[in-house]
Amino acid sequence: MFAKPSQPAAPIEGPRHVALIMDGNGRWAEARGLPRAVGHREGVQALKRTVQAAPDLGIGCLTVFGFSTENWRRPAEEVSDLMGLVRSYVASDLKRLEREGVKVRVLGRRTGLPADIEAIIERAEKSTAHNDKFILQVAFNYGGRADIVDAAQRHVDLVLAGKATGPLDEETLGLGLSTAGAPPVDVIVRTSGEQRLSNFLLWEAAYAELVYQNVLWPDYGPEALADVVLQYRNRDRRFGGRATPYAAPALAVG
Ligand code: FPP
């Protein structure tokens, strides 16, 4: 039996940066007897609704997990469907994102991607680089461990070239991550009821709040995102310290 905090945590502001693991496209489709590709296609619609709703909820940055370094293990047809969705999403939405002041950043390794996808990513980043109203980061061919390894390797390369010195510290390594420059991740959300990070934003997750929602990604939208904001504001973020008075637990846990 644990004692409750002596008083409710003071409401906090934000979140500024929400990261989303968009899970459940396959299950959504299978439940309807439809091909998984339809689930992914509906997933893109959910992504559009969510990006549109974010600024009104005070969110300034969204990071979404579009394709992981492990997703290459899926059948070739599904991999190809997911690549096709990037093509159509950028073709149908890039102009609007440009116009609405959204800066698009794509996190993850470029090597191994089809050449046209690489070019599309570069075009989306370049044409929105000057925007500053909202940041949309799409993790694509992304793995959290790989991103940390790449950041460390970048530092090693600089040291070997005589452009940096050791020892490596957290701030320097953080500057080499693909999320460098974005605000700190306040909350990581996973949909579909699964409760794990699956190699997403491992470094950035250190003090992020975690929210698990029982909604399949194609059903996601403004209401679910508003619920994330509400849950987040009721959390007591301490970053290892003691932000609010807290009654010691009745039982010590060793
Ligand atoms: C997880 O559902 C979702 C993905 C692997 C991909 C997410 C991609 C989209 C929502 C498409 C939009 C992306 C971009 C970049 C335009 P799952 O297939 O693992 O679902 P399941 O766990 O129910 O099988």
Short mmCIF file of C-alpha atoms and ligand atoms in Angstrom, two decimals:
data_model
loop_
_atom_site.label_atom_id
_atom_site.label_comp_id
_atom_site.label_asym_id
_atom_site.label_seq_id
_atom_site.Cartn_x
_atom_site.Cartn_y
_atom_site.Cartn_z
CA MET A 1 0.00 0.00 0.00
CA PHE A 2 1.46 3.34 -1.01
CA ALA A 3 0.60 6.75 0.39
CA LYS A 4 -0.84 9.25 -2.06
CA PRO A 5 1.01 12.52 -2.82
CA SER A 6 0.14 14.99 -0.05
CA GLN A 7 -1.46 17.39 -2.52
CA PRO A 8 -2.31 17.23 -6.21
CA ALA A 9 0.45 18.32 -8.54
CA ALA A 10 0.11 21.89 -9.81
CA PRO A 11 -1.10 21.84 -13.43
CA ILE A 12 1.76 22.26 -15.88
CA GLU A 13 1.82 23.94 -19.26
CA GLY A 14 2.38 22.25 -22.56
CA PRO A 15 3.15 19.82 -24.01
CA ARG A 16 5.18 21.64 -26.62
CA HIS A 17 6.57 18.53 -28.30
CA VAL A 18 4.49 15.36 -28.72
CA ALA A 19 5.94 12.19 -30.26
CA LEU A 20 3.59 9.55 -31.65
CA ILE A 21 4.03 5.85 -32.32
CA MET A 22 1.20 5.40 -34.81
CA ASP A 23 0.37 1.76 -34.09
CA GLY A 24 -2.58 -0.38 -35.11
CA ASN A 25 -3.05 0.20 -38.84
CA GLY A 26 -2.86 -3.53 -39.58
CA ARG A 27 -5.31 -4.50 -36.84
CA TRP A 28 -7.73 -1.77 -37.92
CA ALA A 29 -7.76 -3.19 -41.46
CA GLU A 30 -7.88 -6.84 -40.40
CA ALA A 31 -10.87 -6.16 -38.13
CA ARG A 32 -12.73 -4.98 -41.24
CA GLY A 33 -11.53 -7.78 -43.50
CA LEU A 34 -9.50 -5.27 -45.51
CA PRO A 35 -5.91 -5.45 -46.75
CA ARG A 36 -3.31 -3.95 -44.39
CA ALA A 37 -2.51 -1.37 -47.09
CA VAL A 38 -5.96 0.17 -46.50
CA GLY A 39 -5.10 0.51 -42.81
CA HIS A 40 -1.90 2.35 -43.67
CA ARG A 41 -3.79 4.58 -46.10
CA GLU A 42 -6.32 5.47 -43.42
CA GLY A 43 -3.32 6.01 -41.14
CA VAL A 44 -2.19 8.83 -43.41
CA GLN A 45 -5.63 10.48 -43.07
CA ALA A 46 -5.31 10.21 -39.28
CA LEU A 47 -1.86 11.79 -39.50
CA LYS A 48 -3.27 14.71 -41.50
CA ARG A 49 -6.08 15.24 -38.94
CA THR A 50 -3.61 15.12 -36.08
CA VAL A 51 -1.14 17.57 -37.63
CA GLN A 52 -4.01 19.98 -38.31
CA ALA A 53 -5.27 19.77 -34.72
CA ALA A 54 -1.92 20.15 -32.96
CA PRO A 55 -1.36 23.95 -33.12
CA ASP A 56 -4.79 24.71 -31.59
CA LEU A 57 -3.81 22.52 -28.64
CA GLY A 58 -0.69 24.60 -28.07
CA ILE A 59 1.62 21.94 -29.53
CA GLY A 60 4.54 23.33 -31.54
CA CYS A 61 6.24 20.13 -32.63
CA LEU A 62 5.04 16.65 -33.56
CA THR A 63 7.35 13.73 -34.20
CA VAL A 64 5.79 10.63 -35.77
CA PHE A 65 7.21 7.16 -36.33
CA GLY A 66 6.59 6.44 -40.02
CA PHE A 67 9.00 3.59 -40.70
CA SER A 68 11.53 1.96 -38.41
CA THR A 69 14.85 0.35 -39.26
CA GLU A 70 13.12 -2.92 -38.24
CA ASN A 71 10.15 -2.41 -40.61
CA TRP A 72 12.32 -3.67 -43.52
CA ARG A 73 11.54 -7.13 -42.11
CA ARG A 74 7.92 -6.81 -43.28
CA PRO A 75 6.87 -8.44 -46.56
CA ALA A 76 8.19 -6.56 -49.61
CA GLU A 77 4.65 -5.64 -50.68
CA GLU A 78 3.92 -3.89 -47.36
CA VAL A 79 7.29 -2.08 -47.43
CA SER A 80 6.47 -0.91 -50.93
CA ASP A 81 2.98 0.26 -49.80
CA LEU A 82 4.55 2.33 -47.01
CA MET A 83 7.05 3.92 -49.43
CA GLY A 84 4.14 4.68 -51.77
CA LEU A 85 2.35 6.51 -48.96
CA VAL A 86 5.30 8.85 -48.48
CA ARG A 87 5.17 9.65 -52.18
CA SER A 88 1.45 10.39 -52.11
CA TYR A 89 1.52 12.24 -48.76
CA VAL A 90 4.22 14.61 -49.97
CA ALA A 91 2.58 14.99 -53.38
CA SER A 92 -0.80 15.88 -51.85
CA ASP A 93 0.26 17.83 -48.77
CA LEU A 94 3.65 19.48 -49.23
CA LYS A 95 2.24 22.68 -50.75
CA ARG A 96 -0.19 23.08 -47.84
CA LEU A 97 2.51 22.38 -45.25
CA GLU A 98 4.74 24.97 -46.95
CA ARG A 99 1.92 27.52 -46.95
CA GLU A 100 0.90 26.89 -43.35
CA GLY A 101 4.39 27.53 -41.99
CA VAL A 102 5.25 23.90 -41.15
CA LYS A 103 8.92 22.97 -41.10
CA VAL A 104 9.27 19.33 -42.18
CA ARG A 105 12.24 17.35 -40.90
CA VAL A 106 12.87 13.70 -41.61
CA LEU A 107 14.76 11.74 -38.96
CA GLY A 108 16.69 8.57 -39.72
CA ARG A 109 19.19 7.09 -42.11
CA ARG A 110 18.99 8.02 -45.78
CA THR A 111 21.11 5.11 -46.95
CA GLY A 112 19.06 2.16 -48.17
CA LEU A 113 16.03 4.25 -49.16
CA PRO A 114 14.82 4.22 -52.77
CA ALA A 115 16.50 7.12 -54.62
CA ASP A 116 13.22 8.89 -55.39
CA ILE A 117 12.17 8.78 -51.71
CA GLU A 118 15.51 10.30 -50.76
CA ALA A 119 14.91 13.08 -53.29
CA ILE A 120 11.33 13.63 -52.03
CA ILE A 121 12.58 13.91 -48.44
CA GLU A 122 15.24 16.42 -49.45
CA ARG A 123 12.70 18.47 -51.38
CA ALA A 124 10.25 18.51 -48.45
CA GLU A 125 12.96 19.58 -46.02
CA LYS A 126 14.41 22.21 -48.32
CA SER A 127 11.13 23.81 -49.32
CA THR A 128 9.98 24.15 -45.69
CA ALA A 129 13.33 24.92 -44.01
CA HIS A 130 12.46 28.60 -43.57
CA ASN A 131 9.12 27.87 -41.83
CA ASP A 132 8.85 28.41 -38.09
CA LYS A 133 5.19 28.11 -37.07
CA PHE A 134 5.23 24.37 -36.46
CA ILE A 135 7.72 21.50 -36.73
CA LEU A 136 6.68 18.13 -38.16
CA GLN A 137 9.37 15.50 -37.73
CA VAL A 138 8.81 12.21 -39.54
CA ALA A 139 11.00 9.36 -38.35
CA PHE A 140 11.59 7.29 -41.46
CA ASN A 141 14.14 4.47 -41.69
CA TYR A 142 14.75 5.52 -38.09
CA GLY A 143 15.97 3.57 -35.09
CA GLY A 144 16.77 5.15 -31.73
CA ARG A 145 19.90 3.05 -31.19
CA ALA A 146 21.14 3.73 -34.72
CA ASP A 147 20.61 7.46 -34.18
CA ILE A 148 22.75 7.40 -31.01
CA VAL A 149 25.44 5.36 -32.78
CA ASP A 150 25.44 7.83 -35.69
CA ALA A 151 25.75 10.79 -33.30
CA ALA A 152 28.70 9.13 -31.54
CA GLN A 153 30.32 8.28 -34.88
CA ARG A 154 29.94 11.89 -36.02
CA HIS A 155 31.85 13.00 -32.94
CA VAL A 156 34.56 10.36 -33.50
CA ASP A 157 34.94 11.58 -37.10
CA LEU A 158 35.31 15.19 -35.91
CA VAL A 159 37.92 14.17 -33.32
CA LEU A 160 39.86 12.18 -35.92
CA ALA A 161 39.76 15.20 -38.25
CA GLY A 162 41.10 17.40 -35.44
CA LYS A 163 37.88 19.46 -35.39
CA ALA A 164 36.70 18.41 -31.91
CA THR A 165 38.24 17.14 -28.72
CA GLY A 166 37.09 14.65 -26.10
CA PRO A 167 35.72 13.64 -23.76
CA LEU A 168 32.26 13.29 -25.25
CA ASP A 169 29.48 14.70 -23.05
CA GLU A 170 25.66 14.53 -23.18
CA GLU A 171 25.25 17.99 -24.69
CA THR A 172 27.71 17.28 -27.52
CA LEU A 173 26.20 13.89 -28.29
CA GLY A 174 22.71 15.44 -28.25
CA LEU A 175 23.82 17.91 -30.92
CA GLY A 176 24.64 15.00 -33.24
CA LEU A 177 21.21 13.35 -32.95
CA SER A 178 18.72 13.78 -35.78
CA THR A 179 16.35 15.56 -33.35
CA ALA A 180 18.92 18.28 -32.55
CA GLY A 181 17.33 21.72 -32.74
CA ALA A 182 13.81 20.54 -31.90
CA PRO A 183 12.34 21.30 -28.46
CA PRO A 184 12.74 18.54 -25.85
CA VAL A 185 10.22 15.71 -26.25
CA ASP A 186 7.59 16.21 -23.53
CA VAL A 187 5.45 13.16 -24.15
CA ILE A 188 5.65 9.96 -26.16
CA VAL A 189 2.31 8.44 -27.14
CA ARG A 190 1.70 4.93 -28.41
CA THR A 191 -1.66 3.97 -29.80
CA SER A 192 -3.33 0.55 -30.08
CA GLY A 193 -2.79 -0.52 -26.47
CA GLU A 194 0.78 -1.80 -26.96
CA GLN A 195 3.12 -0.50 -24.27
CA ARG A 196 6.72 -0.27 -25.45
CA LEU A 197 9.04 2.17 -27.22
CA SER A 198 10.14 -0.15 -30.06
CA ASN A 199 13.43 1.71 -30.57
CA PHE A 200 11.77 5.14 -30.92
CA LEU A 201 13.53 8.24 -29.53
CA LEU A 202 15.51 6.29 -26.94
CA TRP A 203 17.77 9.18 -25.94
CA GLU A 204 14.96 11.74 -26.02
CA ALA A 205 12.70 9.49 -23.92
CA ALA A 206 14.87 9.95 -20.81
CA TYR A 207 12.41 12.31 -19.10
CA ALA A 208 9.46 12.23 -21.49
CA GLU A 209 6.05 11.32 -20.12
CA LEU A 210 4.62 8.13 -21.61
CA VAL A 211 0.97 7.89 -22.66
CA TYR A 212 -0.62 4.71 -23.98
CA GLN A 213 -3.98 5.03 -25.71
CA ASN A 214 -6.36 2.26 -26.59
CA VAL A 215 -7.20 3.63 -30.02
CA LEU A 216 -6.03 2.13 -33.30
CA TRP A 217 -4.09 4.72 -35.31
CA PRO A 218 -6.55 5.06 -38.25
CA ASP A 219 -9.19 6.18 -35.71
CA TYR A 220 -6.90 8.88 -34.27
CA GLY A 221 -7.66 12.58 -34.41
CA PRO A 222 -8.17 15.85 -32.52
CA GLU A 223 -10.05 14.29 -29.57
CA ALA A 224 -7.42 11.68 -28.87
CA LEU A 225 -4.69 14.32 -29.09
CA ALA A 226 -6.61 16.61 -26.72
CA ASP A 227 -6.75 13.69 -24.28
CA VAL A 228 -2.94 13.44 -24.44
CA VAL A 229 -2.68 17.12 -23.52
CA LEU A 230 -5.03 16.59 -20.59
CA GLN A 231 -3.15 13.54 -19.31
CA TYR A 232 0.16 15.35 -19.69
CA ARG A 233 -1.04 18.38 -17.71
CA ASN A 234 -2.02 16.12 -14.85
CA ARG A 235 1.46 14.59 -14.61
CA ASP A 236 3.96 15.72 -12.01
CA ARG A 237 7.22 16.20 -13.93
CA ARG A 238 10.15 16.09 -11.55
CA PHE A 239 13.15 15.34 -13.81
CA GLY A 240 14.66 13.39 -10.92
CA GLY A 241 14.00 16.18 -8.42
CA ARG A 242 11.02 17.03 -6.23
CA ALA A 243 8.75 19.53 -7.95
CA THR A 244 5.78 19.12 -5.63
CA PRO A 245 5.53 18.12 -1.95
CA TYR A 246 5.31 14.37 -1.73
CA ALA A 247 4.42 12.15 1.20
CA ALA A 248 6.97 9.37 1.64
CA PRO A 249 5.61 5.98 0.58
CA ALA A 250 4.35 3.89 3.48
CA LEU A 251 6.61 1.04 2.37
CA ALA A 252 10.18 1.47 1.19
CA VAL A 253 10.85 -0.35 -2.06
CA GLY A 254 14.39 -1.72 -2.20
C1 FPP B 1 2.01 0.58 -37.36
O1 FPP B 1 0.86 -0.17 -37.66
C2 FPP B 1 2.24 1.60 -38.33
C3 FPP B 1 3.30 1.63 -39.19
C4 FPP B 1 4.34 0.60 -39.29
C5 FPP B 1 3.47 2.71 -40.13
C6 FPP B 1 2.85 4.01 -39.78
C7 FPP B 1 2.64 4.72 -41.03
C8 FPP B 1 1.61 5.48 -41.34
C9 FPP B 1 0.53 5.89 -40.40
C10 FPP B 1 1.54 5.97 -42.71
C11 FPP B 1 1.96 7.39 -42.80
C12 FPP B 1 3.39 7.57 -42.83
C13 FPP B 1 3.99 8.52 -43.56
C14 FPP B 1 5.41 8.78 -43.31
C15 FPP B 1 3.32 9.29 -44.60
P1 FPP B 1 1.02 -1.74 -37.82
O2 FPP B 1 1.08 -2.06 -39.26
O3 FPP B 1 2.21 -2.22 -37.04
O4 FPP B 1 -0.31 -2.21 -37.17
P2 FPP B 1 -0.56 -3.58 -36.40
O5 FPP B 1 0.33 -3.56 -35.19
O6 FPP B 1 -2.01 -3.50 -36.05
O7 FPP B 1 -0.22 -4.68 -37.35
#
